[in-house]
XYZ file of C-alpha atoms in Angstrom:
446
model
C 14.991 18.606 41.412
C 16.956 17.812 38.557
C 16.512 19.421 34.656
C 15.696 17.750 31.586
C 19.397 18.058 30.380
C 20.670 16.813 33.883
C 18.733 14.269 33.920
C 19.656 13.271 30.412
C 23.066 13.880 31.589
C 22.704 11.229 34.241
C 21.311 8.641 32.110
C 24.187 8.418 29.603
C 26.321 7.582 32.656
C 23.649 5.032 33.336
C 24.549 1.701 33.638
C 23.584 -2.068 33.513
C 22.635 -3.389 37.505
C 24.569 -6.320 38.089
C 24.781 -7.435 41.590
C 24.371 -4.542 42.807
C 27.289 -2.351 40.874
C 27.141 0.334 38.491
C 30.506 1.030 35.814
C 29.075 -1.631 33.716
C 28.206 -0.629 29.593
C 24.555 0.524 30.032
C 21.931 -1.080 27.464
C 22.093 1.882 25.845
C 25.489 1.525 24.855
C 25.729 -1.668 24.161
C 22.532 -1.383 21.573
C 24.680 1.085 19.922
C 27.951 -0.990 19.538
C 25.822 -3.746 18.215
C 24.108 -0.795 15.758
C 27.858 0.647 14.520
C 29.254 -3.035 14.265
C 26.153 -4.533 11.963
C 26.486 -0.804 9.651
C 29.958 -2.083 9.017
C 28.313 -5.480 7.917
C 24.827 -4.227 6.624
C 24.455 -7.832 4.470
C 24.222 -9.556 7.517
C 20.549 -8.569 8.075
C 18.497 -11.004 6.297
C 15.116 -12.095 7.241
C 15.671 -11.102 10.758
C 15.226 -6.809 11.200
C 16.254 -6.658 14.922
C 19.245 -4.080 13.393
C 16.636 -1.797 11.700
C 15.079 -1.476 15.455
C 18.956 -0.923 16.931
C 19.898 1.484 14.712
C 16.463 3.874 14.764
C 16.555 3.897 18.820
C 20.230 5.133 18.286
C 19.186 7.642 15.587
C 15.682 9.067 18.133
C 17.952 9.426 21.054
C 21.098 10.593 19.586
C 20.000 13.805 20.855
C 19.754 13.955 24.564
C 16.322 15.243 25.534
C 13.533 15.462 27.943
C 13.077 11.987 30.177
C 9.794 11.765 28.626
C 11.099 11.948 25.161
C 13.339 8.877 25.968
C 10.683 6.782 27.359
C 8.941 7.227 23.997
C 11.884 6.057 22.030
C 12.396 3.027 24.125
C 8.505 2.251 23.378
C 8.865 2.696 20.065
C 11.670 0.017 20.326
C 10.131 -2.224 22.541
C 7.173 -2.131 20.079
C 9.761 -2.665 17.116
C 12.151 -5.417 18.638
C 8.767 -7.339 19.833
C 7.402 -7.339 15.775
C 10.444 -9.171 14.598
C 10.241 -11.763 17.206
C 9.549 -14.423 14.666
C 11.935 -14.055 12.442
C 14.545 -13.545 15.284
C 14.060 -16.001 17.918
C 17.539 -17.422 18.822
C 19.070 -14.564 17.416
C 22.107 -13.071 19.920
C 21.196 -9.569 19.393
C 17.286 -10.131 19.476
C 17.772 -10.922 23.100
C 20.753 -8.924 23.845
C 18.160 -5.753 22.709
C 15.356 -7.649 24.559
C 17.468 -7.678 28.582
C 18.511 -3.994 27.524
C 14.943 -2.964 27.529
C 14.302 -4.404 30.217
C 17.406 -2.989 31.967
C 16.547 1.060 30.668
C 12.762 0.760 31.285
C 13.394 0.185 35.147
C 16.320 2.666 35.349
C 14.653 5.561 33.798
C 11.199 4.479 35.139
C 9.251 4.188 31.851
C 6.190 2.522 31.566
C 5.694 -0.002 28.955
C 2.384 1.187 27.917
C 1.884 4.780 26.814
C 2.451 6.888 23.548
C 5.676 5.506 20.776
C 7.027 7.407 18.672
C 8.835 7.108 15.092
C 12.526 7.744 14.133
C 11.198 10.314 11.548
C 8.785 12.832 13.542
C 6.119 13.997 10.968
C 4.769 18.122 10.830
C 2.602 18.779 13.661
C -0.926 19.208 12.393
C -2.438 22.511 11.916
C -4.694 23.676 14.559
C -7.700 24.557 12.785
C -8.664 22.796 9.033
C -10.745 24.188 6.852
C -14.435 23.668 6.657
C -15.005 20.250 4.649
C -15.455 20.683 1.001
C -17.264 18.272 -1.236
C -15.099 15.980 -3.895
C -15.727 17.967 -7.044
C -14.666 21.237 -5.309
C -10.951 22.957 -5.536
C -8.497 22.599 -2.847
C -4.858 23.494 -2.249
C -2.165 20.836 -2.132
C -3.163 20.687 1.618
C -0.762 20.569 4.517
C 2.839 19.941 4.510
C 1.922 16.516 6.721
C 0.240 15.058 3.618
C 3.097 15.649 1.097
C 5.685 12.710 2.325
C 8.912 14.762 1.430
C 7.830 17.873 2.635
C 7.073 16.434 6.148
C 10.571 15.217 6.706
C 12.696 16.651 8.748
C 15.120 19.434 7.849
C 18.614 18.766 6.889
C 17.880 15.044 6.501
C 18.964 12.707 3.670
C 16.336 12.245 0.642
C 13.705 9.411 0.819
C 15.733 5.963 -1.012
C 12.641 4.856 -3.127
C 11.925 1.212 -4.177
C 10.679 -0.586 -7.000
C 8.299 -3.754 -7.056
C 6.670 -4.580 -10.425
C 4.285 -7.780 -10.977
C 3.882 -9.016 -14.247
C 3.327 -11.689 -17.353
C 2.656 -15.151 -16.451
C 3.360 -14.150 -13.748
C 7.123 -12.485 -13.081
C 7.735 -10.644 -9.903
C 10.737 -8.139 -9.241
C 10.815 -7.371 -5.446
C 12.100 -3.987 -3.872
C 15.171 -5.274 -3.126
C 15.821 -5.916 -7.020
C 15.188 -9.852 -6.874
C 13.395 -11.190 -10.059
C 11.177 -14.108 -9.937
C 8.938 -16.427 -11.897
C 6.337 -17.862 -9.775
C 2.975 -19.716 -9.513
C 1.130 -17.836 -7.066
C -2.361 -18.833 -8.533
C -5.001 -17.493 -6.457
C -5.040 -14.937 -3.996
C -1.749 -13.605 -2.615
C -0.811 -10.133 -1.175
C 1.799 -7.964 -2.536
C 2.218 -5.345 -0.215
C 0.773 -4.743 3.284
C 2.019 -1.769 5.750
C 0.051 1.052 7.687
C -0.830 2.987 4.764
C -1.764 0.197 2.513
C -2.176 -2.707 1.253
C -2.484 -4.652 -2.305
C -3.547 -8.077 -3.251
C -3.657 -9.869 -6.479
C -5.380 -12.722 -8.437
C -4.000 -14.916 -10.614
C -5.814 -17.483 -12.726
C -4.425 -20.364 -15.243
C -3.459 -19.064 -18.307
C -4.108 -22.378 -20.365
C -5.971 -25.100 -18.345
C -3.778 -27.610 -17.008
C -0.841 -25.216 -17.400
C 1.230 -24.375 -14.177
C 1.255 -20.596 -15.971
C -1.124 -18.328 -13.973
C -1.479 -14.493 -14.715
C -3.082 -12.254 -12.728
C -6.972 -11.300 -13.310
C -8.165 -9.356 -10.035
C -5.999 -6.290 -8.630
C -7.200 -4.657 -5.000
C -5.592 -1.893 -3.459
C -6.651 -0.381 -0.326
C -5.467 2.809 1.388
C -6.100 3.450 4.391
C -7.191 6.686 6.250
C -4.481 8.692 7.068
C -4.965 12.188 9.964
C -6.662 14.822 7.829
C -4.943 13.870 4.801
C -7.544 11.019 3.020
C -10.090 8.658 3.761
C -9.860 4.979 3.510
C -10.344 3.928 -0.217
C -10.262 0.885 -2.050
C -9.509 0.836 -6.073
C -10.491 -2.530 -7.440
C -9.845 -3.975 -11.461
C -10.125 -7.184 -13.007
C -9.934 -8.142 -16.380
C -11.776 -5.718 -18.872
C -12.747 -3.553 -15.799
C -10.032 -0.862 -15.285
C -11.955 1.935 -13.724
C -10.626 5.662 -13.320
C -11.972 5.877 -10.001
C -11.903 4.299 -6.873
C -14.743 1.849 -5.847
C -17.114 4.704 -4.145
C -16.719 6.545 -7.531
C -14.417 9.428 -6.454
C -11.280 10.072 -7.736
C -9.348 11.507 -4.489
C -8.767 11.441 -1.033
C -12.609 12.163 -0.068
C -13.252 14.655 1.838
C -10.276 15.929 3.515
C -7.884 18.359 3.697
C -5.406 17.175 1.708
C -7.565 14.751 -0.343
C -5.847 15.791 -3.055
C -2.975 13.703 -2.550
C -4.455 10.875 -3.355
C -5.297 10.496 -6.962
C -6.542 8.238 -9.842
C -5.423 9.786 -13.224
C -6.562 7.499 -16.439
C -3.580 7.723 -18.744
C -5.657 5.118 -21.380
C -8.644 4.554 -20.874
C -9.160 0.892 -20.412
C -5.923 0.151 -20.512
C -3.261 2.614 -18.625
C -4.541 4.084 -14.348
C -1.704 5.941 -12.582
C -2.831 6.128 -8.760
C -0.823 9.285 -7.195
C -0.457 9.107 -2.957
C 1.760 11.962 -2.292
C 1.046 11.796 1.536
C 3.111 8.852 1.210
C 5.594 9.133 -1.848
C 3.702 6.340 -3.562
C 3.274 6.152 -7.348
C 0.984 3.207 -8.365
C 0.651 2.091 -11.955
C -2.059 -0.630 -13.106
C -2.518 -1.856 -17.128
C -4.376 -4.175 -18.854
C -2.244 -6.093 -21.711
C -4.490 -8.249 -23.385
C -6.437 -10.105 -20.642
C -4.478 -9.802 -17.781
C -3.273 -6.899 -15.275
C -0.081 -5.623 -14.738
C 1.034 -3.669 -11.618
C 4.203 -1.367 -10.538
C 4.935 0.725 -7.259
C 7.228 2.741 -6.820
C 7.449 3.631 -2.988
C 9.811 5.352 -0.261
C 11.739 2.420 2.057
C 10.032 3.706 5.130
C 6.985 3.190 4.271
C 7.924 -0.233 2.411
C 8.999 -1.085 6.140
C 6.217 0.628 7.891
C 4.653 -2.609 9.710
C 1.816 -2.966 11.602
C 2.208 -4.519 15.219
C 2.558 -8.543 15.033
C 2.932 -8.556 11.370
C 5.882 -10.906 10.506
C 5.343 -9.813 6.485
C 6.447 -13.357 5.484
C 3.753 -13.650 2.990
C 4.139 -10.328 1.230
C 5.521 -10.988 -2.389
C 7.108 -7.213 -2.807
C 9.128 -7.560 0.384
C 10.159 -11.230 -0.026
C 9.491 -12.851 -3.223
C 6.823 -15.958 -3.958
C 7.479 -18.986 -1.622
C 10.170 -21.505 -2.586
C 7.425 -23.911 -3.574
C 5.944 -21.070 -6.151
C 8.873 -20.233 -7.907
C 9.855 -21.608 -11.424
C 13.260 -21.801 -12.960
C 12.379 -20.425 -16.070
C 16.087 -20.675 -17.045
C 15.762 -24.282 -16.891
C 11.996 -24.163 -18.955
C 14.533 -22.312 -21.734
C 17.424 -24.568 -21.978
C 14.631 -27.414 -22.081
C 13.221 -25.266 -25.219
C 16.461 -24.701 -26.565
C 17.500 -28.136 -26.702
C 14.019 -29.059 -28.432
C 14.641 -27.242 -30.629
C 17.987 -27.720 -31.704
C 17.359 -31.354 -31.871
C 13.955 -31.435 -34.175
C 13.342 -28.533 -35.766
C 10.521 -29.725 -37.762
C 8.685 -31.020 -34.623
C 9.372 -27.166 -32.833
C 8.347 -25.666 -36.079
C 4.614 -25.300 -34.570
C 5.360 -25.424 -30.517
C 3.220 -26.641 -27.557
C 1.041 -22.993 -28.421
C 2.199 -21.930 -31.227
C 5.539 -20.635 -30.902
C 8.876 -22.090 -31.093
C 12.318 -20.858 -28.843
C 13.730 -18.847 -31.949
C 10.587 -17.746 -33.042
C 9.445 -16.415 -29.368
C 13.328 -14.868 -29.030
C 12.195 -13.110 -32.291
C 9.064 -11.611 -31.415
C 10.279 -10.382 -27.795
C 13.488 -8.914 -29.976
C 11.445 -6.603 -31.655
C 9.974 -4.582 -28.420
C 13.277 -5.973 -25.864
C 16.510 -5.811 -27.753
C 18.499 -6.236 -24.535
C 18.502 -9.942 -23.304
C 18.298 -9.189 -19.736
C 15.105 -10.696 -17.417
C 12.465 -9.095 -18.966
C 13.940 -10.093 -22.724
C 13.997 -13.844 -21.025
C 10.633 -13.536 -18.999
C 9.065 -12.468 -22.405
C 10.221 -15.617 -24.298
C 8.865 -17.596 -20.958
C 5.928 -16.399 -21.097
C 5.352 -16.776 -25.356
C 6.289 -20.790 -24.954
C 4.455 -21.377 -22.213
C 0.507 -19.819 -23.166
C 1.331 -18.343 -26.696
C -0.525 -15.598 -26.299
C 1.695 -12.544 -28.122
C -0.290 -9.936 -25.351
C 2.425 -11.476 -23.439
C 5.612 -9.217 -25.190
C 3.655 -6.037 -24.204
C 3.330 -7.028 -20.910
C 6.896 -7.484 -20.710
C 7.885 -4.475 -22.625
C 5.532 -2.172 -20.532
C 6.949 -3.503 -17.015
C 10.191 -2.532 -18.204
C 8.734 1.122 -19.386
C 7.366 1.091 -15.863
C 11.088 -0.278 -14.217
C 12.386 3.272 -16.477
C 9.556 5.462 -14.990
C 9.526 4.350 -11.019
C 12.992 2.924 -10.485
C 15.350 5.156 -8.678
C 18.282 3.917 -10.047
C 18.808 3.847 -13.860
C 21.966 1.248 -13.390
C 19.313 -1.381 -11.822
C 16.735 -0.652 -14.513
C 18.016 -4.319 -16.667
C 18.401 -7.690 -14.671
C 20.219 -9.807 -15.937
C 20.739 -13.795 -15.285
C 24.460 -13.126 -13.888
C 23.166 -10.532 -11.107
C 19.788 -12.886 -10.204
C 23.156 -15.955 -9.861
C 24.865 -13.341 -7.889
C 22.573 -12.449 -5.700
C 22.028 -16.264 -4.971
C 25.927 -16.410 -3.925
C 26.124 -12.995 -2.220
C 23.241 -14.466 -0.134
C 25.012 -18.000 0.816
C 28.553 -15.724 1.096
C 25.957 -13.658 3.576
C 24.805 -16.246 5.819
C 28.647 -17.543 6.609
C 29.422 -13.874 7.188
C 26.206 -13.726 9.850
C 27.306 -17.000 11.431
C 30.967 -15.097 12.013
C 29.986 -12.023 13.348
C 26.599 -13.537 16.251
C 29.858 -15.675 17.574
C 31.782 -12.618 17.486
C 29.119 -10.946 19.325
C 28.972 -13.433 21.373
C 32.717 -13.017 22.615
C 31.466 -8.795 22.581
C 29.035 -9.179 25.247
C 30.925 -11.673 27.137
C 33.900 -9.442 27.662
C 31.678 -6.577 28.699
C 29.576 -8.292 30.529
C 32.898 -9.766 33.060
């Protein structure tokens, strides 16, 4: 009978079945030739994630273990390739990764249902938690499992946080640094993962206008081990509580309730929601009538799907549909040229403000004429309401607080026209290297 490390032994030297021969590159391998070729090229993953699901199989069985350890990995990537199926479908290394599943489920005899696993393995639970305690009572900082960095593994790299912020009339800057004016009126979700999820609502700002702003702000996290219960935190305009909608201001009743929080910095104006169990920082104002949000949050959890969830929708991860956004840019020039050509008929403005006189206002809290300088002057033309320059100046205080990276804290109109080339530049480069894969698998394949 043959050992854990034997048998792990034996399975790198695994190979693909093909008429009846072995020698061939196993699955394995070729999964990670795919995973070291696309790190070369990171850019080329776009809306399809299929190299996020190569790359953490690679990283959970770098280390050869117990057979049942592998047959938990391979779950774990079954389960991950099947969630980006959508997105995928057609893609070369989608179904190369789908036949090499296939392939390494029959030769290591794993069955496809049973427990997965995660490419980050969190602290085992205590064995025995203390009696339950009521919300007003003291309690420690609870176990390492609900403090996110404390749960990671040893000798790993520190969390990569991510910034989305929501905004104005309303402006959206995604967590991968994209910054949009959009539509969106109604009900649209921001964020939506296994630990929680957020939805806004945006109303007109002036009837008839295509401005909307948002009005209603829901947040639900979800129970997580002994950590916290499922909450909800709700606000709309005028109503920014300091407590969630059952009236507590923590976790509930937990062990580590305490890492979930609701701190009022203003009352009425300012809540900070704290969820260490999941490196989360949550800010929510009210500027004038409307709600602003910011999030700052750790990557895996921004990518923490549920099963079947194609996050198409979700306004953090990919910005507002093509058919929301506005070219604000455009809605300037438009404003500038007004101007310039009868100033006496600007002097007073659709709502009160003309372009040099909204550039003049927003100067006074946004001397830098980056995004949120322009989104300011956007937002001043199109409602004239003057809340609208402390909405922009606070989502940049926010961008200064939550943002990991003081270079990214301005946008500015050259980076948002760069990213629009670096993504057409992006989509040639994928086109090159799935016909280069294509000639990979070929030749290993003969």
């Amino acid at each position: 009978m043959q050992s854990p490390r034997e048998r792990s032994t034996v399975r790198a030297r695994a190979g693909w079945m093909v008429m009846g021969e072995r020698g061939r590159p196993s699955a394995l391998e070729v999964c990670r030739v795919l995973a070291v070729l696309f790190s070369l090229f990171p850019s080329v993953s776009l809306q399809c994630k299929i190299l996020k699901c190569n790359s953490e199989f690679w990283a959970s069985t770098s280390n050869a273990g117990p057979e049942e350890e592998f047959c938990t990995a391979l779950r774990a990537y079954n389960s991950c390739v099947r969630r980006t199926a959508r997105t995928c479908r057609g893609d070369l290394t989608y179904h190369s990764a789908q036949h090499g599943i296939e392939d390494l489920m029959s030769q290591h005899n794993c069955s496809k249902e049973g427990p997965t696993s995660h490419p980050r393995t969190r602290t085992p639970l205590p064995p025995a938690p203390p009696p339950v305690m009521t919300d007003s009572q003291e309690r420690s900082d609870g176990p390492e499992v609900c403090h996110y960095e404390r749960s990671l593994p040893r000798n790993t790299a520190p969390p990569n946080y991510t910034h989305c912020g929501f905004f104005g009339d309303p402006h959206l800057r995604t967590f991968g640094d994209d910054f949009q004016t959009c539509k969106v009126e109604g009900a649209w979700p921001l964020i939506h993962n296994k630990y929680l999820s957020v939805q806004v609502t945006n109303t007109p700002v002036v009837p008839g206008s295509f401005a909307t702003a948002t009005s209603k702000l829901t947040i639900i996290f979800k129970n997580f081990q002994e950590c916290v219960d499922q909450k909800m935190y709700h606000a709309e305009t005028d109503e920014l509580p300091a407590a969630f909608a059952d009236g507590s201001k923590n976790g509930g009743d937990r062990y580590g309730a305490n890492t979930l929080r609701v701190v009022e910095k203003v009352p009425g104006q300012h809540v900070e929601i704290q969820a260490r169990y999941i490196g989360t920082t949550i800010v929510v104002r009210q500027v004038g009538r409307y709600l602003t949000f910011a999030v700052r949050m750790p990557e895996e959890v921004v990518n923490s799907v549920e099963e079947g969830d194609n996050q198409d929708l979700y306004l953090c991860l990919h910005g507002c549909p093509a058919n929301q956004r506005i070219d604000f840019r455009n809605f300037r020039a438009r404003a500038a040229e007004a101007h310039s050509v009868s100033r006496t008929r600007s002097s007073t403005g659709a709502h009160g403000f003309t372009y040099q006189s909204a550039k003049t206002k927003c100067k006074e809290r946004l001397p830098v004429e980056d995004l949120y300088f322009h989104s300011c002057v956007f937002d001043l033309l199109s409602s004239g309401d003057i809340n609208f320059t402390m909405a922009a100046y606070y989502a940049f205080e926010d961008v200064k607080m939550l943002h990991s990276n003081s270079k990214r804290y301005h946008i500015f109109e050259k980076d948002a026209e760069m990213n629009s080339a670096e993504q057409k530049g992006r989509n040639l480069l994928s086109v090159f290297l799935v016909n280069l894969l294509a000639v990979l698998l070929w030749t290993v394949c003969l």
